[in-house]
Amino acid sequence: MKKILGIVSSARRLGNCEIMVKEVFRGLDEPCELHLLRLTDFRIDPCQGCYHCLFKDGHCVIEDDHATVLEAIASADAVILAAPAYFLGAHSALKRFLDRGLCLYGSVDRLWGKPAVGVAVAGIPGMEGSTLLGIQNFLKLILADIRQTQVVYGALPGEIFLDDGNRSIARSLAQRLFDPTVSRVDPCCSLCGGDTFRFLGRDRVRCMLCSNSGSIYMHSDGTTGVRMEAADHQLFLTRQDVINHRNWLIGMKQRFIDLRKDLKPITIDYLKDGHWIKPCSMGHSTDCNKDDQA
Ligand SMILES: Cc1cc2nc3c(=O)[nH]c(=O)nc-3n(C[C@H](O)[C@H](O)[C@H](O)COP(=O)(O)O)c2cc1C
């Protein structure tokens, strides 16, 4: 029986994200097991940027819950993700996990190509900001095969199912999870299906999901299209892209060793500038200037 991992990126018990994940699961045609992970329950500390994990099969020096979450994703057959809009973006629990993403390169084979669907839940119609992109970024960077993502609206816990429209969306997401046919809604990135672009000037745009650039144009019927060009550095259209990016990151160590003598005088020049305000939790008073000068 297939193991489905439902990732709920909201602390609110029986909130809209939780019931959406469960509703999508209910819509699956084949019998599956649902395992649930409330991302906000897990302690995930900031990446220290030491690159240790890149050289140690993804093993991170930080002792927290990151490895538990990663293992839950790696051992699932498919993923259903839901996250709320918090201040115009996806809940930060998604980003906290992603910021430790260098560890993921140790599990490429177990992660690559897992079918996944995602839902952004926003309280106010039109006020989701970048939440859907946050969901898509999360799924892309856990190396999943994104089958469909969707925004739904509802503020109070349960409100998304006050009418049946969002239950139909849940059903459609469930159908798409194990359906390998790709259906994209234009205009979108022809390379990855992303639908969020940054305007670079004139007709040039960059896809915020795969990082490739292209140009927008208008069809004779007045609708717009996007013509994309694959670049050397893209996230991640093929498994080889992932390996190439990992190797590029690994190469950074040698680059740092080669450039260290030139870099050090640049950074050291800024050592004494300014007064650092430190958190009380570090055992400092709010006026830490004396510590700084010590
Ligand atoms: C701190 C906070 C910030 C929010 N920011 C937004 C927002 O920027 N845009 C929006 O449409 N809804 C916003 N909402 C509403 C939630 O997205 C909405 O209530 C959603 O249903 C919560 O999902 P949950 O029930 O799974 O927690 C916010 C809610 C909270 C608590």
XYZ file of C-alpha atoms and ligand atoms in Angstrom:
325
model
C 0.000 0.000 0.000
C 1.340 3.456 -0.897
C 2.449 5.709 1.930
C 1.248 9.307 1.564
C 2.893 12.036 3.619
C 0.575 14.925 4.488
C 2.597 18.005 5.435
C 0.626 20.622 7.366
C 2.534 23.889 7.713
C 0.191 25.513 10.228
C 0.157 25.313 14.025
C -3.656 25.528 14.120
C -5.115 22.126 15.018
C -7.976 21.087 12.702
C -7.405 24.291 10.755
C -7.947 24.704 7.039
C -4.572 23.287 6.035
C -5.047 20.137 8.090
C -8.546 19.412 6.829
C -7.504 20.173 3.229
C -4.665 17.633 3.395
C -7.086 15.046 4.836
C -9.754 15.851 2.231
C -7.276 15.392 -0.645
C -6.284 12.054 0.885
C -9.957 11.013 1.103
C -10.286 11.648 -2.641
C -7.591 9.157 -3.659
C -8.943 6.260 -5.695
C -6.552 3.605 -4.474
C -6.188 2.560 -0.831
C -3.198 4.329 0.733
C -1.832 5.037 4.222
C -1.805 8.654 5.437
C 1.117 9.781 7.598
C 0.937 13.342 8.904
C 3.622 15.814 9.795
C 2.835 19.194 11.340
C 5.919 21.132 10.319
C 5.465 23.739 13.061
C 5.861 21.033 15.768
C 9.435 20.347 14.713
C 12.445 22.297 15.897
C 14.387 23.385 12.857
C 17.320 25.695 13.540
C 18.977 28.035 11.027
C 21.613 26.692 8.617
C 25.127 27.727 9.679
C 26.429 27.700 6.111
C 29.340 25.387 7.048
C 28.799 23.045 4.027
C 29.676 20.060 6.263
C 26.585 18.142 5.070
C 27.661 18.395 1.418
C 30.731 16.333 2.174
C 29.066 13.944 4.669
C 26.118 12.412 2.768
C 23.702 15.057 4.015
C 24.576 14.669 7.704
C 24.133 18.042 9.427
C 26.120 19.114 12.509
C 23.012 20.770 14.017
C 21.138 18.492 16.413
C 17.460 19.251 15.888
C 14.455 17.706 14.099
C 15.490 18.420 10.508
C 16.653 14.860 9.802
C 13.345 13.449 11.125
C 11.349 15.579 8.691
C 13.675 14.762 5.818
C 13.416 11.046 6.537
C 9.591 11.268 6.608
C 9.637 12.883 3.152
C 12.223 10.487 1.725
C 10.324 7.404 2.900
C 6.939 8.530 1.485
C 5.604 7.515 -1.936
C 3.833 10.845 -2.465
C 3.317 14.186 -0.717
C 0.259 16.352 -0.036
C 1.269 19.793 1.291
C -0.837 22.654 2.628
C 0.383 25.952 4.067
C -1.433 29.151 5.013
C -0.711 32.651 3.798
C 0.958 34.540 6.629
C 1.593 38.181 5.810
C 1.512 37.695 2.051
C 3.785 34.670 1.975
C 3.822 30.969 2.835
C 4.153 30.124 6.533
C 7.815 30.394 7.563
C 7.984 26.753 8.698
C 8.358 25.828 5.018
C 11.282 28.196 4.583
C 12.955 27.147 7.807
C 13.042 23.597 6.492
C 14.194 24.686 3.020
C 16.997 26.844 4.411
C 18.616 23.595 5.555
C 18.324 22.308 1.993
C 22.014 21.543 1.501
C 21.284 18.352 3.483
C 18.872 17.262 0.746
C 21.748 16.589 -1.650
C 22.595 13.534 0.453
C 19.203 11.965 -0.414
C 18.733 12.816 -4.093
C 17.958 9.254 -5.154
C 15.317 8.774 -2.450
C 13.705 12.170 -3.045
C 13.746 12.635 -6.800
C 10.438 12.534 -8.673
C 7.987 11.868 -5.823
C 4.483 12.869 -6.954
C 3.225 15.868 -4.992
C 0.338 18.321 -4.828
C 0.169 21.536 -2.836
C -2.452 23.916 -1.499
C -2.051 27.525 -0.374
C -4.812 28.590 2.029
C -5.429 32.331 2.318
C -7.993 34.089 4.485
C -8.817 36.923 2.092
C -9.490 36.364 -1.628
C -6.584 37.810 -3.614
C -4.362 38.353 -0.543
C -2.275 35.194 -0.869
C 0.814 37.190 -1.990
C 3.647 34.766 -2.781
C 2.150 31.813 -0.853
C 1.563 29.597 -3.892
C 5.105 30.230 -5.100
C 6.349 29.299 -1.606
C 4.471 26.002 -1.852
C 5.839 25.343 -5.345
C 9.404 26.224 -4.248
C 9.126 23.830 -1.320
C 7.932 20.972 -3.514
C 10.533 21.702 -6.202
C 13.392 21.842 -3.686
C 12.414 18.556 -2.047
C 12.844 17.338 -5.646
C 9.196 16.305 -5.990
C 7.280 15.975 -9.250
C 4.706 18.754 -8.824
C 1.410 17.467 -10.218
C -0.835 20.404 -9.263
C -0.940 23.356 -6.900
C -3.882 25.503 -5.995
C -4.910 28.516 -3.901
C -8.108 28.247 -1.825
C -9.697 30.877 0.396
C -11.076 30.624 3.918
C -10.157 32.387 7.158
C -11.920 30.577 10.021
C -11.050 26.958 10.788
C -13.273 24.852 8.506
C -14.371 27.800 6.372
C -12.798 26.410 3.188
C -15.490 23.714 3.144
C -18.499 25.918 3.956
C -19.416 25.383 0.316
C -18.494 22.498 -1.946
C -16.221 24.335 -4.413
C -13.058 23.604 -2.481
C -14.040 19.962 -1.963
C -14.052 19.674 -5.775
C -10.586 21.227 -5.841
C -9.433 18.678 -3.255
C -10.861 15.892 -5.399
C -9.079 17.220 -8.493
C -5.770 17.391 -6.586
C -6.299 13.788 -5.455
C -6.896 12.700 -9.057
C -3.772 14.482 -10.243
C -1.492 12.963 -7.576
C -1.066 9.665 -9.396
C -1.891 10.896 -12.894
C 1.357 11.293 -14.863
C -0.116 13.482 -17.629
C 1.014 17.080 -17.353
C -1.666 19.697 -17.848
C -0.450 23.274 -17.719
C -2.442 26.457 -17.771
C -0.943 29.161 -20.023
C 0.709 31.545 -19.638
C 3.308 29.587 -17.742
C 6.983 28.679 -17.935
C 7.303 26.231 -20.824
C 10.181 24.502 -19.018
C 8.799 23.891 -15.527
C 5.170 25.024 -15.529
C 5.847 27.842 -13.041
C 3.387 30.708 -13.160
C 5.262 33.430 -11.253
C 7.621 35.663 -13.215
C 9.841 38.616 -12.433
C 9.958 41.324 -15.088
C 13.551 42.050 -16.132
C 12.857 44.939 -18.518
C 11.412 45.156 -22.036
C 9.852 41.754 -22.800
C 12.255 39.732 -20.621
C 11.067 37.687 -17.642
C 12.547 35.176 -15.226
C 10.640 32.172 -13.884
C 10.727 32.269 -10.089
C 10.445 28.478 -9.888
C 13.190 27.133 -12.216
C 15.219 30.402 -12.510
C 15.300 30.296 -16.322
C 14.681 33.467 -18.371
C 12.572 34.075 -21.425
C 10.410 36.595 -23.188
C 6.719 37.288 -23.162
C 4.811 37.732 -26.390
C 1.252 38.226 -27.506
C -0.722 35.756 -29.607
C -2.899 37.096 -32.432
C -5.986 36.585 -30.210
C -4.532 38.953 -27.586
C -3.552 36.261 -25.072
C 0.017 36.188 -23.789
C 2.621 33.439 -24.012
C 6.105 32.982 -22.558
C 9.057 31.644 -24.551
C 11.698 30.239 -22.195
C 15.373 29.421 -22.697
C 17.149 26.847 -20.535
C 20.263 28.206 -18.796
C 23.273 26.384 -17.356
C 22.104 26.905 -13.803
C 18.501 25.948 -13.304
C 16.413 24.463 -10.506
C 15.873 21.482 -11.265
C 14.401 20.223 -14.502
C 16.322 16.961 -14.442
C 18.032 14.793 -11.860
C 21.311 15.698 -13.591
C 20.627 19.401 -12.820
C 20.551 18.467 -9.139
C 23.843 16.579 -9.362
C 25.438 19.436 -11.338
C 24.315 21.971 -8.750
C 25.596 19.801 -5.896
C 28.981 19.488 -7.642
C 29.077 23.247 -8.213
C 28.447 23.792 -4.489
C 31.124 21.273 -3.565
C 33.527 23.150 -5.865
C 32.941 26.252 -3.720
C 35.233 24.818 -1.038
C 38.233 24.846 -3.385
C 37.223 28.277 -4.718
C 37.162 29.584 -1.151
C 40.603 28.123 -0.443
C 41.943 29.694 -3.657
C 40.441 33.132 -2.943
C 40.817 33.218 0.849
C 43.830 35.529 0.805
C 41.968 38.056 -1.386
C 38.661 37.805 0.517
C 39.979 38.195 4.048
C 41.181 41.840 3.701
C 37.790 42.788 2.221
C 35.753 41.421 5.140
C 38.158 42.318 7.970
C 37.896 45.976 6.983
C 34.267 45.942 8.284
C 34.977 44.205 11.626
C 34.690 47.200 13.950
C 31.794 49.078 12.273
C 28.536 49.617 14.240
C 27.059 48.436 17.539
C 25.424 44.977 17.593
C 22.125 44.671 19.458
C 21.989 41.203 20.957
C 18.990 39.155 22.167
C 18.527 38.830 25.934
C 18.331 35.041 25.421
C 22.072 35.098 24.700
C 22.638 36.285 28.278
C 23.399 39.881 27.299
C 21.851 43.090 28.464
C 20.252 45.142 25.686
C 23.282 47.437 25.690
C 25.904 45.047 24.419
C 28.320 47.573 23.107
C 30.812 46.804 25.857
C 30.785 43.122 24.767
C 31.419 44.195 21.197
C 34.475 46.166 21.984
C 35.943 43.450 24.211
C -0.518 35.756 11.507
C -1.470 35.575 10.368
C -1.213 36.200 9.161
C -2.081 36.035 8.081
N -1.792 36.650 6.905
C -2.635 36.484 5.844
C -2.354 37.123 4.601
O -1.351 37.809 4.414
N -3.230 36.952 3.588
C -4.378 36.208 3.732
O -5.147 36.107 2.789
N -4.644 35.563 4.897
C -3.812 35.682 5.942
N -4.064 35.024 7.128
C -5.221 34.136 7.215
C -4.837 32.655 7.067
O -4.118 32.447 5.886
C -6.098 31.815 7.053
O -6.811 32.021 8.249
C -5.868 30.342 6.860
O -7.102 29.696 6.748
C -5.108 29.738 8.011
O -4.933 28.339 7.794
P -5.017 27.306 9.034
O -6.447 27.301 9.485
O -4.600 25.994 8.504
O -4.081 27.823 10.072
C -3.217 35.194 8.211
C -3.469 34.568 9.440
C -2.605 34.752 10.499
C -2.891 34.036 11.816
